[in-house]
Short mmCIF file of C-alpha atoms in Angstrom, two decimals:
data_model
loop_
_atom_site.label_atom_id
_atom_site.label_comp_id
_atom_site.label_asym_id
_atom_site.label_seq_id
_atom_site.Cartn_x
_atom_site.Cartn_y
_atom_site.Cartn_z
CA ASP M 1 -17.14 0.89 10.62
CA ALA M 2 -16.47 -2.27 8.64
CA GLY M 3 -13.35 -0.87 7.05
CA VAL M 4 -12.62 -0.81 3.35
CA ILE M 5 -14.56 -3.53 1.55
CA GLN M 6 -13.39 -5.08 -1.70
CA SER M 7 -15.03 -7.61 -3.95
CA PRO M 8 -14.45 -10.13 -5.22
CA ARG M 9 -11.67 -11.43 -3.01
CA HIS M 10 -10.45 -13.77 -5.73
CA GLU M 11 -10.99 -13.67 -9.47
CA VAL M 12 -9.83 -16.11 -12.09
CA THR M 13 -10.52 -15.25 -15.68
CA GLU M 14 -9.29 -15.96 -19.14
CA MET M 15 -7.27 -13.63 -21.27
CA GLY M 16 -9.46 -11.22 -23.18
CA GLN M 17 -12.27 -11.15 -20.66
CA GLU M 18 -13.44 -8.02 -18.87
CA VAL M 19 -12.71 -7.83 -15.17
CA THR M 20 -14.38 -5.46 -12.72
CA LEU M 21 -13.07 -4.95 -9.22
CA ARG M 22 -15.15 -3.15 -6.62
CA CYS M 23 -14.41 -1.09 -3.57
CA LYS M 24 -16.42 0.51 -0.80
CA PRO M 25 -14.34 3.03 1.16
CA ILE M 26 -14.73 3.91 4.81
CA SER M 27 -17.65 6.26 5.27
CA GLY M 28 -16.56 9.87 5.44
CA HIS M 29 -13.22 9.35 3.76
CA ASP M 30 -12.69 11.81 0.93
CA TYR M 31 -9.79 10.02 -0.77
CA LEU M 32 -9.78 6.66 -2.47
CA PHE M 33 -6.74 4.93 -3.89
CA TRP M 34 -6.27 1.89 -6.13
CA TYR M 35 -2.98 -0.01 -5.86
CA ARG M 36 -1.53 -3.03 -7.57
CA GLN M 37 0.99 -5.41 -6.03
CA THR M 38 3.13 -7.81 -8.02
CA MET M 39 6.30 -9.68 -7.23
CA MET M 40 8.18 -7.88 -9.97
CA ARG M 41 7.04 -4.31 -9.40
CA GLY M 42 6.01 -4.28 -5.77
CA LEU M 43 3.26 -1.91 -4.69
CA GLU M 44 2.19 0.72 -7.21
CA LEU M 45 -0.38 3.47 -7.00
CA LEU M 46 -2.65 3.25 -10.05
CA ILE M 47 -5.08 6.11 -9.49
CA TYR M 48 -6.61 8.13 -6.71
CA PHE M 49 -9.83 10.08 -6.28
CA ASN M 50 -10.77 13.07 -4.17
CA ASN M 51 -14.46 13.60 -3.57
CA ASN M 52 -15.25 11.15 -6.37
CA VAL M 53 -13.09 12.99 -8.90
CA PRO M 54 -10.01 11.29 -10.38
CA ILE M 55 -6.99 13.38 -9.45
CA ASP M 56 -4.00 11.45 -10.75
CA ASP M 57 -4.25 8.44 -13.04
CA SER M 58 -0.66 8.51 -14.23
CA GLY M 59 -0.07 5.12 -12.64
CA MET M 60 -2.71 3.40 -14.75
CA PRO M 61 -0.64 1.10 -16.93
CA GLU M 62 -2.62 1.19 -20.15
CA ASP M 63 -5.88 2.24 -21.74
CA ARG M 64 -7.19 -1.20 -20.92
CA PHE M 65 -7.48 -0.01 -17.34
CA SER M 66 -10.21 2.37 -16.23
CA ALA M 67 -11.53 3.46 -12.86
CA LYS M 68 -14.69 5.21 -11.80
CA MET M 69 -16.18 6.53 -8.62
CA PRO M 70 -19.86 7.26 -9.26
CA ASN M 71 -20.51 8.17 -5.62
CA ALA M 72 -18.74 8.54 -2.29
CA SER M 73 -19.34 4.94 -1.29
CA PHE M 74 -18.36 3.00 -4.39
CA SER M 75 -15.54 2.69 -6.87
CA THR M 76 -14.68 0.26 -9.65
CA LEU M 77 -11.49 -0.68 -11.42
CA LYS M 78 -12.07 -2.28 -14.79
CA ILE M 79 -9.67 -4.13 -17.05
CA GLN M 80 -10.81 -4.72 -20.60
CA PRO M 81 -9.46 -6.83 -22.18
CA SER M 82 -7.50 -8.59 -19.46
CA GLU M 83 -4.07 -10.09 -20.08
CA PRO M 84 -1.97 -12.58 -18.09
CA ARG M 85 0.43 -9.81 -17.03
CA ASP M 86 -2.46 -8.14 -15.21
CA SER M 87 -2.36 -10.93 -12.66
CA ALA M 88 -1.74 -9.28 -9.31
CA VAL M 89 -3.32 -8.32 -6.04
CA TYR M 90 -5.32 -5.12 -6.34
CA PHE M 91 -5.80 -3.09 -3.20
CA CYS M 92 -8.21 -0.29 -2.56
CA ALA M 93 -7.49 2.21 0.23
CA SER M 94 -9.21 5.25 1.63
CA SER M 95 -8.19 8.15 3.82
CA LEU M 96 -9.65 11.28 5.32
CA SER M 97 -7.21 13.46 3.42
CA VAL M 98 -3.97 13.25 1.52
CA GLY M 99 -1.09 12.63 3.85
CA LYS M 100 -3.27 11.09 6.48
CA THR M 101 -3.44 7.43 7.36
CA GLN M 102 -4.55 5.21 4.51
CA TYR M 103 -6.70 2.23 5.36
CA PHE M 104 -6.48 -0.73 3.03
CA GLY M 105 -9.03 -3.26 1.99
CA PRO M 106 -8.19 -6.98 1.98
CA GLY M 107 -7.33 -6.91 -1.71
CA THR M 108 -8.57 -8.77 -4.77
CA ARG M 109 -6.30 -11.50 -6.03
CA LEU M 110 -6.63 -11.60 -9.81
CA LEU M 111 -5.36 -14.41 -11.99
CA VAL M 112 -5.65 -14.06 -15.74
CA LEU M 113 -5.05 -17.30 -17.59
CA GLY N 1 11.25 10.46 -9.70
CA ILE N 2 11.80 10.03 -6.03
CA GLN N 3 13.66 6.91 -4.94
CA VAL N 4 12.82 5.00 -1.78
CA GLU N 5 15.31 2.51 -0.39
CA GLN N 6 14.68 0.23 2.54
CA SER N 7 17.19 -1.75 4.50
CA PRO N 8 17.85 -4.44 5.32
CA PRO N 9 15.93 -6.33 2.64
CA ASP N 10 15.61 -9.38 4.89
CA LEU N 11 15.86 -9.82 8.62
CA ILE N 12 15.59 -12.85 10.85
CA LEU N 13 15.14 -12.32 14.57
CA GLN N 14 14.78 -14.46 17.60
CA GLU N 15 11.63 -13.74 19.52
CA GLY N 16 12.29 -11.04 22.09
CA ALA N 17 15.00 -9.28 20.10
CA ASN N 18 14.91 -5.65 19.05
CA SER N 19 15.39 -4.35 15.52
CA THR N 20 15.66 -1.18 13.48
CA LEU N 21 14.41 -0.85 9.93
CA ARG N 22 15.54 2.04 7.77
CA CYS N 23 13.94 3.99 4.94
CA ASN N 24 15.96 6.45 2.86
CA PHE N 25 14.38 8.72 0.31
CA SER N 26 16.01 10.80 -2.36
CA ASP N 27 13.99 14.00 -2.24
CA SER N 28 11.79 16.09 0.00
CA VAL N 29 8.47 14.53 0.88
CA ASN N 30 5.35 15.85 2.50
CA ASN N 31 4.28 12.63 4.10
CA LEU N 32 5.71 9.31 5.09
CA GLN N 33 4.00 6.19 6.28
CA TRP N 34 5.02 2.78 7.55
CA PHE N 35 2.96 -0.28 6.74
CA HIS N 36 3.05 -3.89 7.77
CA GLN N 37 1.88 -6.59 5.39
CA ASN N 38 1.17 -9.73 7.35
CA PRO N 39 1.74 -13.22 5.98
CA TRP N 40 -1.88 -13.32 4.85
CA GLY N 41 -1.38 -10.27 2.68
CA GLN N 42 -3.28 -7.71 4.70
CA LEU N 43 -1.77 -4.23 4.66
CA ILE N 44 -1.90 -2.39 7.96
CA ASN N 45 -0.95 1.20 8.42
CA LEU N 46 1.46 1.57 11.35
CA PHE N 47 2.45 5.22 11.37
CA TYR N 48 1.87 8.43 9.53
CA ILE N 49 5.08 10.25 10.33
CA PRO N 50 6.36 12.97 7.99
CA SER N 51 8.63 14.17 10.78
CA GLY N 52 9.36 13.61 14.44
CA THR N 53 8.85 10.53 16.57
CA LYS N 54 5.80 8.43 17.36
CA GLN N 55 5.27 5.37 19.45
CA ASN N 56 2.59 2.72 19.51
CA GLY N 57 3.20 -0.07 21.96
CA ARG N 58 6.33 -1.98 21.01
CA LEU N 59 6.69 -0.05 17.77
CA SER N 60 8.08 3.40 17.32
CA ALA N 61 9.16 5.46 14.35
CA THR N 62 11.36 8.46 13.79
CA THR N 63 11.61 10.56 10.66
CA VAL N 64 14.39 13.07 10.09
CA ALA N 65 13.03 14.86 7.06
CA THR N 66 16.03 17.15 6.66
CA GLU N 67 18.30 14.13 6.31
CA ARG N 68 15.77 12.15 4.27
CA TYR N 69 15.41 9.04 6.32
CA SER N 70 13.01 7.31 8.65
CA LEU N 71 13.54 4.51 11.14
CA LEU N 72 11.09 1.95 12.45
CA TYR N 73 11.95 0.35 15.76
CA ILE N 74 10.52 -2.94 16.86
CA SER N 75 11.18 -3.90 20.45
CA SER N 76 10.69 -7.29 22.08
CA SER N 77 9.72 -8.80 18.76
CA GLN N 78 7.00 -11.43 18.57
CA THR N 79 6.24 -14.04 15.94
CA THR N 80 3.20 -12.00 14.95
CA ASP N 81 5.55 -9.22 13.85
CA SER N 82 6.62 -11.36 10.91
CA GLY N 83 5.79 -10.07 7.47
CA VAL N 84 6.95 -7.28 5.23
CA TYR N 85 7.39 -3.71 6.38
CA PHE N 86 6.95 -1.01 3.78
CA CYS N 87 7.89 2.60 3.87
CA ALA N 88 5.78 4.83 1.63
CA VAL N 89 6.41 8.48 0.87
CA GLY N 90 4.20 11.16 -0.56
CA THR N 91 5.42 13.94 -2.79
CA GLY N 92 3.93 17.23 -3.84
CA GLY N 93 1.89 15.50 -6.51
CA PHE N 94 0.10 13.50 -3.82
CA LYS N 95 1.50 10.26 -5.18
CA THR N 96 2.44 7.56 -2.73
CA ILE N 97 5.62 5.73 -3.63
CA PHE N 98 6.49 2.53 -1.85
CA GLY N 99 9.86 1.10 -1.06
CA ALA N 100 10.61 -2.54 -1.81
CA GLY N 101 10.09 -3.49 1.82
CA THR N 102 11.96 -5.30 4.58
CA ARG N 103 10.95 -8.93 5.01
CA LEU N 104 11.02 -9.87 8.70
CA PHE N 105 10.82 -13.34 10.15
CA VAL N 106 10.66 -13.75 13.90
CA LYS N 107 11.56 -17.19 15.17
CA ALA N 108 9.91 -18.63 18.25
#
């Protein structure tokens, strides 16, 4: 398996623009997680899905953030409108079940100017 | 919410030395993982260890859930061990909460 795939790897955008981050989990994994990493706040769990259903989105910072998982092999994290404080590395991870090993994608480095 | 504290925050080792990293958590957890983030930013899962001891090559980990701590041992350190080591705990709500990490630099 190719592992967790994220795209784009880097994104530079201007404040106010919509940003869409994409993730393909490892085939067969039932759980998908979106994390954000910043210098100030470290690693944070934003939202996670089980069998394509959002289970806990309490980590999503604001209504500007939304995440979807239309099928078992694809998820998106959208920021609309983006702000400079959204600049961070966004990681997607998947696992077979909660409590089991999480496998991370390479991350998307987002810079909002 | 649950607090996760890692120590030491920074560690410099000479290649070949051994080290112990510690993770303390403030409440009962149902899972605990150790991760390594290499200097290129890639996160790698090292251990899933809610309790007991596991070993993988030069790395081993022990979690004493009743005393709310976990230890990560690195033996015969190599320069490729450099990076940040994170402890992450899971609570009943299935959230994963990360500690601030231990930044390790191994000198050649």
